[in-house]
Amino acid sequence: ADPDPVQDFCVAAAPGDHNASYSTTYPGFPCKPTSSVVSDDFFFAAHASGASTDNPNGAGVTPGNVEAFPGLNTLGLSINRVDLAPGGVNPLHTHPRSAELVHVEAGEMLVGFVSTEGKFYSKVVRAGESFVIPRGMMHFQYNVGTGAARAMTVFNSQLPGVVLAAQSLFGAEPEIPDAVLAKSFQVDADTIKLLKSKFRKG
Ligand code: GLV
Ligand code: MN
């Protein structure tokens, strides 16, 4: 989904070091000067362990996008690690800029998305198997096994973006008016207030 690279690489300069003298106007982040690029710029170790699943969703996502892994800048791809406790759900969300390939490494997950026609496509995916989420589709992963489950998710964007469904609707800052949400979901304002109480901070 990202534009094609126009040079071998463009390791992203450190945040706060987006110096105007750096070499590119290419979409993405400015490049570190090539003279200071080292092998470690192309290496990412943060997926050797997973994020905690000790939270209400029973899910931990460790991002491996360009912000975490600057060597990905301009390369049009990225990777996350998803850990799920038994019964855990990586909650409904979309990626506005990317398709997603879910490759399960351990356990078994129900992986699903909903198309623009409202059709739900899903599959129980086991270790060694993959499922693909087309760009922009609402999707989730749900651990339906008895043990921990783990997947690597691969994206054709260096920064797929994530819109968390419940968080963006019920946790928006400032809040979306109750009347808008109540009409949208065909429920009463008290139901909306209950949902907001779960997703709004403070
Ligand atoms: C999983 O859906 C992910 O976005 O990593
Ligand atoms: Mn996703």
PDB file of C-alpha atoms and ligand atoms in Angstrom:
ATOM      1  CA  ALA A   1       0.000   0.000   0.000  1.00  0.00           C
ATOM      2  CA  ASP A   2       2.964   2.325   0.479  1.00  0.00           C
ATOM      3  CA  PRO A   3       4.790   4.022  -2.414  1.00  0.00           C
ATOM      4  CA  ASP A   4       7.782   2.235  -3.959  1.00  0.00           C
ATOM      5  CA  PRO A   5      11.230   3.115  -2.586  1.00  0.00           C
ATOM      6  CA  VAL A   6      13.409   5.362  -4.708  1.00  0.00           C
ATOM      7  CA  GLN A   7      16.733   4.417  -3.058  1.00  0.00           C
ATOM      8  CA  ASP A   8      18.283   1.368  -1.328  1.00  0.00           C
ATOM      9  CA  PHE A   9      17.171   2.439   2.103  1.00  0.00           C
ATOM     10  CA  CYS A  10      16.245   5.441   4.192  1.00  0.00           C
ATOM     11  CA  VAL A  11      16.707   4.531   7.850  1.00  0.00           C
ATOM     12  CA  ALA A  12      14.434   6.888   9.737  1.00  0.00           C
ATOM     13  CA  ALA A  13      16.205   9.561  11.710  1.00  0.00           C
ATOM     14  CA  ALA A  14      15.580   9.412  15.450  1.00  0.00           C
ATOM     15  CA  PRO A  15      12.446  11.237  16.617  1.00  0.00           C
ATOM     16  CA  GLY A  16      13.412  14.803  17.392  1.00  0.00           C
ATOM     17  CA  ASP A  17      16.269  14.528  14.929  1.00  0.00           C
ATOM     18  CA  HIS A  18      14.196  15.303  11.844  1.00  0.00           C
ATOM     19  CA  ASN A  19      16.769  17.853  10.813  1.00  0.00           C
ATOM     20  CA  ALA A  20      15.888  19.867   7.712  1.00  0.00           C
ATOM     21  CA  SER A  21      19.312  19.098   6.239  1.00  0.00           C
ATOM     22  CA  TYR A  22      18.494  15.394   6.104  1.00  0.00           C
ATOM     23  CA  SER A  23      18.245  14.010   2.705  1.00  0.00           C
ATOM     24  CA  THR A  24      14.710  13.552   1.561  1.00  0.00           C
ATOM     25  CA  THR A  25      11.263  14.852   0.974  1.00  0.00           C
ATOM     26  CA  TYR A  26      10.175  11.261   0.401  1.00  0.00           C
ATOM     27  CA  PRO A  27       6.894  10.299   2.141  1.00  0.00           C
ATOM     28  CA  GLY A  28       7.583   8.848   5.568  1.00  0.00           C
ATOM     29  CA  PHE A  29      10.365  10.017   7.816  1.00  0.00           C
ATOM     30  CA  PRO A  30      13.580  11.834   6.887  1.00  0.00           C
ATOM     31  CA  CYS A  31      16.598   9.567   6.343  1.00  0.00           C
ATOM     32  CA  LYS A  32      19.571   9.301   8.646  1.00  0.00           C
ATOM     33  CA  PRO A  33      22.716  10.257   6.741  1.00  0.00           C
ATOM     34  CA  THR A  34      24.001   7.060   5.044  1.00  0.00           C
ATOM     35  CA  SER A  35      27.425   7.549   6.643  1.00  0.00           C
ATOM     36  CA  SER A  36      25.896   6.909  10.051  1.00  0.00           C
ATOM     37  CA  VAL A  37      23.752   3.909   9.059  1.00  0.00           C
ATOM     38  CA  VAL A  38      24.885   0.667  10.748  1.00  0.00           C
ATOM     39  CA  SER A  39      23.821  -2.998  10.565  1.00  0.00           C
ATOM     40  CA  ASP A  40      21.771  -2.646  13.720  1.00  0.00           C
ATOM     41  CA  ASP A  41      19.498  -0.185  11.910  1.00  0.00           C
ATOM     42  CA  PHE A  42      18.194  -3.193   9.948  1.00  0.00           C
ATOM     43  CA  PHE A  43      17.762  -5.376  13.035  1.00  0.00           C
ATOM     44  CA  PHE A  44      14.771  -5.583  15.405  1.00  0.00           C
ATOM     45  CA  ALA A  45      14.812  -7.720  18.543  1.00  0.00           C
ATOM     46  CA  ALA A  46      11.664  -6.598  20.350  1.00  0.00           C
ATOM     47  CA  HIS A  47       9.627  -9.585  19.149  1.00  0.00           C
ATOM     48  CA  ALA A  48      11.770 -12.109  20.990  1.00  0.00           C
ATOM     49  CA  SER A  49       9.304 -11.706  23.832  1.00  0.00           C
ATOM     50  CA  GLY A  50       5.637 -10.774  23.917  1.00  0.00           C
ATOM     51  CA  ALA A  51       3.617  -8.031  25.575  1.00  0.00           C
ATOM     52  CA  SER A  52       1.680  -8.829  28.744  1.00  0.00           C
ATOM     53  CA  THR A  53      -1.796 -10.286  28.285  1.00  0.00           C
ATOM     54  CA  ASP A  54      -2.748  -9.363  31.850  1.00  0.00           C
ATOM     55  CA  ASN A  55      -5.451  -6.843  30.851  1.00  0.00           C
ATOM     56  CA  PRO A  56      -9.231  -6.923  30.283  1.00  0.00           C
ATOM     57  CA  ASN A  57      -8.802  -8.126  26.672  1.00  0.00           C
ATOM     58  CA  GLY A  58      -6.303 -10.864  27.543  1.00  0.00           C
ATOM     59  CA  ALA A  59      -4.236  -9.558  24.632  1.00  0.00           C
ATOM     60  CA  GLY A  60      -0.847  -7.976  24.080  1.00  0.00           C
ATOM     61  CA  VAL A  61       0.319  -6.456  20.774  1.00  0.00           C
ATOM     62  CA  THR A  62       3.969  -5.535  20.305  1.00  0.00           C
ATOM     63  CA  PRO A  63       4.209  -3.193  17.324  1.00  0.00           C
ATOM     64  CA  GLY A  64       7.034  -3.454  14.809  1.00  0.00           C
ATOM     65  CA  ASN A  65       6.161  -0.464  12.645  1.00  0.00           C
ATOM     66  CA  VAL A  66       8.534   2.258  11.443  1.00  0.00           C
ATOM     67  CA  GLU A  67       8.230   4.092  14.744  1.00  0.00           C
ATOM     68  CA  ALA A  68       9.604   1.057  16.612  1.00  0.00           C
ATOM     69  CA  PHE A  69      11.913  -0.148  13.816  1.00  0.00           C
ATOM     70  CA  PRO A  70      13.325   2.849  11.903  1.00  0.00           C
ATOM     71  CA  GLY A  71      15.040   0.651   9.275  1.00  0.00           C
ATOM     72  CA  LEU A  72      11.577  -0.020   7.784  1.00  0.00           C
ATOM     73  CA  ASN A  73      11.258   3.568   6.579  1.00  0.00           C
ATOM     74  CA  THR A  74      10.247   3.647   2.871  1.00  0.00           C
ATOM     75  CA  LEU A  75      10.256  -0.185   2.606  1.00  0.00           C
ATOM     76  CA  GLY A  76       6.478  -0.589   2.662  1.00  0.00           C
ATOM     77  CA  LEU A  77       6.217  -3.309   5.273  1.00  0.00           C
ATOM     78  CA  SER A  78       6.035  -3.919   9.005  1.00  0.00           C
ATOM     79  CA  ILE A  79       5.318  -6.668  11.545  1.00  0.00           C
ATOM     80  CA  ASN A  80       3.564  -6.992  14.905  1.00  0.00           C
ATOM     81  CA  ARG A  81       3.579  -9.736  17.480  1.00  0.00           C
ATOM     82  CA  VAL A  82       0.175 -10.636  18.973  1.00  0.00           C
ATOM     83  CA  ASP A  83      -0.044 -12.645  22.214  1.00  0.00           C
ATOM     84  CA  LEU A  84      -3.396 -13.901  23.492  1.00  0.00           C
ATOM     85  CA  ALA A  85      -4.214 -15.572  26.809  1.00  0.00           C
ATOM     86  CA  PRO A  86      -6.807 -18.374  26.636  1.00  0.00           C
ATOM     87  CA  GLY A  87     -10.100 -16.650  25.788  1.00  0.00           C
ATOM     88  CA  GLY A  88      -8.239 -13.417  24.962  1.00  0.00           C
ATOM     89  CA  VAL A  89      -9.312 -11.151  22.115  1.00  0.00           C
ATOM     90  CA  ASN A  90      -7.290  -8.640  20.124  1.00  0.00           C
ATOM     91  CA  PRO A  91     -10.327  -6.371  19.865  1.00  0.00           C
ATOM     92  CA  LEU A  92     -12.095  -5.212  16.694  1.00  0.00           C
ATOM     93  CA  HIS A  93     -10.045  -2.707  14.726  1.00  0.00           C
ATOM     94  CA  THR A  94      -9.057  -1.619  11.224  1.00  0.00           C
ATOM     95  CA  HIS A  95      -5.827  -0.522   9.523  1.00  0.00           C
ATOM     96  CA  PRO A  96      -6.551   2.362   7.134  1.00  0.00           C
ATOM     97  CA  ARG A  97      -3.292   1.982   5.212  1.00  0.00           C
ATOM     98  CA  SER A  98      -2.612  -1.754   5.027  1.00  0.00           C
ATOM     99  CA  ALA A  99      -3.672  -5.315   4.454  1.00  0.00           C
ATOM    100  CA  GLU A 100      -2.587  -7.725   7.208  1.00  0.00           C
ATOM    101  CA  LEU A 101      -1.300 -11.283   6.993  1.00  0.00           C
ATOM    102  CA  VAL A 102      -1.862 -13.157  10.257  1.00  0.00           C
ATOM    103  CA  HIS A 103       0.615 -16.027  10.671  1.00  0.00           C
ATOM    104  CA  VAL A 104      -0.136 -18.099  13.762  1.00  0.00           C
ATOM    105  CA  GLU A 105       2.951 -19.482  15.490  1.00  0.00           C
ATOM    106  CA  ALA A 106       1.403 -21.124  18.549  1.00  0.00           C
ATOM    107  CA  GLY A 107      -2.054 -22.146  19.687  1.00  0.00           C
ATOM    108  CA  GLU A 108      -5.262 -21.560  17.755  1.00  0.00           C
ATOM    109  CA  MET A 109      -7.136 -18.371  17.014  1.00  0.00           C
ATOM    110  CA  LEU A 110     -10.416 -17.525  15.402  1.00  0.00           C
ATOM    111  CA  VAL A 111      -9.432 -14.780  12.966  1.00  0.00           C
ATOM    112  CA  GLY A 112     -12.153 -12.859  11.173  1.00  0.00           C
ATOM    113  CA  PHE A 113     -13.094  -9.725   9.262  1.00  0.00           C
ATOM    114  CA  VAL A 114     -16.253  -8.126   7.877  1.00  0.00           C
ATOM    115  CA  SER A 115     -16.381  -6.987   4.237  1.00  0.00           C
ATOM    116  CA  THR A 116     -17.969  -3.769   2.965  1.00  0.00           C
ATOM    117  CA  GLU A 117     -20.994  -5.906   2.046  1.00  0.00           C
ATOM    118  CA  GLY A 118     -21.406  -6.926   5.683  1.00  0.00           C
ATOM    119  CA  LYS A 119     -20.263 -10.502   5.166  1.00  0.00           C
ATOM    120  CA  PHE A 120     -18.245 -12.048   8.001  1.00  0.00           C
ATOM    121  CA  TYR A 121     -15.310 -14.194   6.910  1.00  0.00           C
ATOM    122  CA  SER A 122     -13.500 -16.179   9.605  1.00  0.00           C
ATOM    123  CA  LYS A 123     -11.411 -19.236  10.225  1.00  0.00           C
ATOM    124  CA  VAL A 124      -9.803 -21.045  13.131  1.00  0.00           C
ATOM    125  CA  VAL A 125      -6.104 -20.670  12.327  1.00  0.00           C
ATOM    126  CA  ARG A 126      -3.511 -22.944  13.938  1.00  0.00           C
ATOM    127  CA  ALA A 127       0.283 -22.909  14.315  1.00  0.00           C
ATOM    128  CA  GLY A 128       1.957 -22.669  10.916  1.00  0.00           C
ATOM    129  CA  GLU A 129      -1.200 -21.412   9.164  1.00  0.00           C
ATOM    130  CA  SER A 130      -2.053 -17.943   7.855  1.00  0.00           C
ATOM    131  CA  PHE A 131      -5.136 -15.831   7.209  1.00  0.00           C
ATOM    132  CA  VAL A 132      -5.249 -12.504   5.393  1.00  0.00           C
ATOM    133  CA  ILE A 133      -7.224  -9.394   6.309  1.00  0.00           C
ATOM    134  CA  PRO A 134      -7.849  -7.111   3.315  1.00  0.00           C
ATOM    135  CA  ARG A 135      -6.945  -3.458   3.780  1.00  0.00           C
ATOM    136  CA  GLY A 136      -9.340  -1.418   5.902  1.00  0.00           C
ATOM    137  CA  MET A 137     -11.586  -4.308   6.976  1.00  0.00           C
ATOM    138  CA  MET A 138     -12.773  -4.549  10.599  1.00  0.00           C
ATOM    139  CA  HIS A 139     -11.102  -7.601  12.183  1.00  0.00           C
ATOM    140  CA  PHE A 140     -10.051  -9.415  15.380  1.00  0.00           C
ATOM    141  CA  GLN A 141      -8.181 -12.453  16.694  1.00  0.00           C
ATOM    142  CA  TYR A 142      -9.747 -14.617  19.428  1.00  0.00           C
ATOM    143  CA  ASN A 143      -7.862 -17.354  21.263  1.00  0.00           C
ATOM    144  CA  VAL A 144     -10.185 -20.377  21.083  1.00  0.00           C
ATOM    145  CA  GLY A 145      -7.568 -22.847  22.338  1.00  0.00           C
ATOM    146  CA  THR A 146      -6.725 -24.003  25.832  1.00  0.00           C
ATOM    147  CA  GLY A 147      -3.224 -22.488  26.063  1.00  0.00           C
ATOM    148  CA  ALA A 148      -1.537 -19.233  25.134  1.00  0.00           C
ATOM    149  CA  ALA A 149      -1.638 -18.291  21.454  1.00  0.00           C
ATOM    150  CA  ARG A 150       0.825 -16.232  19.413  1.00  0.00           C
ATOM    151  CA  ALA A 151       0.788 -14.767  15.909  1.00  0.00           C
ATOM    152  CA  MET A 152       3.027 -12.546  13.845  1.00  0.00           C
ATOM    153  CA  THR A 153       1.053 -10.051  11.761  1.00  0.00           C
ATOM    154  CA  VAL A 154       2.701  -8.694   8.628  1.00  0.00           C
ATOM    155  CA  PHE A 155       1.650  -5.478   6.849  1.00  0.00           C
ATOM    156  CA  ASN A 156       2.277  -3.963   3.437  1.00  0.00           C
ATOM    157  CA  SER A 157       2.783  -0.561   5.045  1.00  0.00           C
ATOM    158  CA  GLN A 158       5.523   0.794   7.282  1.00  0.00           C
ATOM    159  CA  LEU A 159       2.818   2.461   9.405  1.00  0.00           C
ATOM    160  CA  PRO A 160      -0.541   0.688   8.935  1.00  0.00           C
ATOM    161  CA  GLY A 161      -2.375   2.862  11.450  1.00  0.00           C
ATOM    162  CA  VAL A 162      -4.911   1.355  13.804  1.00  0.00           C
ATOM    163  CA  VAL A 163      -8.496   2.423  14.504  1.00  0.00           C
ATOM    164  CA  LEU A 164      -9.798   0.547  17.546  1.00  0.00           C
ATOM    165  CA  ALA A 165     -13.583   0.302  17.084  1.00  0.00           C
ATOM    166  CA  ALA A 166     -14.772   0.573  20.680  1.00  0.00           C
ATOM    167  CA  GLN A 167     -12.022   2.968  21.748  1.00  0.00           C
ATOM    168  CA  SER A 168     -12.530   5.356  18.848  1.00  0.00           C
ATOM    169  CA  LEU A 169     -16.321   5.505  19.246  1.00  0.00           C
ATOM    170  CA  PHE A 170     -16.743   5.393  23.028  1.00  0.00           C
ATOM    171  CA  GLY A 171     -13.365   6.746  24.131  1.00  0.00           C
ATOM    172  CA  ALA A 172     -12.982   9.709  21.749  1.00  0.00           C
ATOM    173  CA  GLU A 173     -11.607  12.923  23.257  1.00  0.00           C
ATOM    174  CA  PRO A 174     -13.612  15.145  23.370  1.00  0.00           C
ATOM    175  CA  GLU A 175     -16.543  12.766  23.485  1.00  0.00           C
ATOM    176  CA  ILE A 176     -18.952  12.086  20.611  1.00  0.00           C
ATOM    177  CA  PRO A 177     -22.427  13.285  21.746  1.00  0.00           C
ATOM    178  CA  ASP A 178     -24.532  10.540  23.378  1.00  0.00           C
ATOM    179  CA  ALA A 179     -27.385  11.366  20.968  1.00  0.00           C
ATOM    180  CA  VAL A 180     -25.185  10.596  17.958  1.00  0.00           C
ATOM    181  CA  LEU A 181     -24.028   7.282  19.386  1.00  0.00           C
ATOM    182  CA  ALA A 182     -27.508   6.343  20.670  1.00  0.00           C
ATOM    183  CA  LYS A 183     -29.049   6.899  17.218  1.00  0.00           C
ATOM    184  CA  SER A 184     -26.135   5.191  15.474  1.00  0.00           C
ATOM    185  CA  PHE A 185     -26.457   2.074  17.609  1.00  0.00           C
ATOM    186  CA  GLN A 186     -30.257   2.227  18.099  1.00  0.00           C
ATOM    187  CA  VAL A 187     -29.952   2.094  21.897  1.00  0.00           C
ATOM    188  CA  ASP A 188     -30.706   4.549  24.713  1.00  0.00           C
ATOM    189  CA  ALA A 189     -28.322   7.146  26.123  1.00  0.00           C
ATOM    190  CA  ASP A 190     -27.776   5.118  29.329  1.00  0.00           C
ATOM    191  CA  THR A 191     -26.334   2.266  27.304  1.00  0.00           C
ATOM    192  CA  ILE A 192     -23.976   4.724  25.605  1.00  0.00           C
ATOM    193  CA  LYS A 193     -22.956   6.178  28.970  1.00  0.00           C
ATOM    194  CA  LEU A 194     -22.154   2.670  30.203  1.00  0.00           C
ATOM    195  CA  LEU A 195     -19.964   2.028  27.163  1.00  0.00           C
ATOM    196  CA  LYS A 196     -18.252   5.405  27.510  1.00  0.00           C
ATOM    197  CA  SER A 197     -17.485   4.613  31.162  1.00  0.00           C
ATOM    198  CA  LYS A 198     -15.389   1.680  29.942  1.00  0.00           C
ATOM    199  CA  PHE A 199     -13.409   3.536  27.278  1.00  0.00           C
ATOM    200  CA  ARG A 200     -13.086   7.165  28.377  1.00  0.00           C
ATOM    201  CA  LYS A 201     -10.282   8.092  30.723  1.00  0.00           C
ATOM    202  CA  GLY A 202     -11.284  10.128  33.764  1.00  0.00           C
TER     203      GLY A 202
HETATM  204  C1  GLV B   1      -3.543  -7.680  14.561  1.00  0.00           C
HETATM  205  O1  GLV B   1      -4.682  -7.594  14.111  1.00  0.00           O
HETATM  206  C2  GLV B   1      -2.599  -6.617  14.441  1.00  0.00           C
HETATM  207  O2  GLV B   1      -3.039  -5.554  13.971  1.00  0.00           O
HETATM  208  O3  GLV B   1      -1.415  -6.786  14.772  1.00  0.00           O
HETATM  209 MN    MN B   2      -4.871  -5.842  12.824  1.00  0.00          MN
END
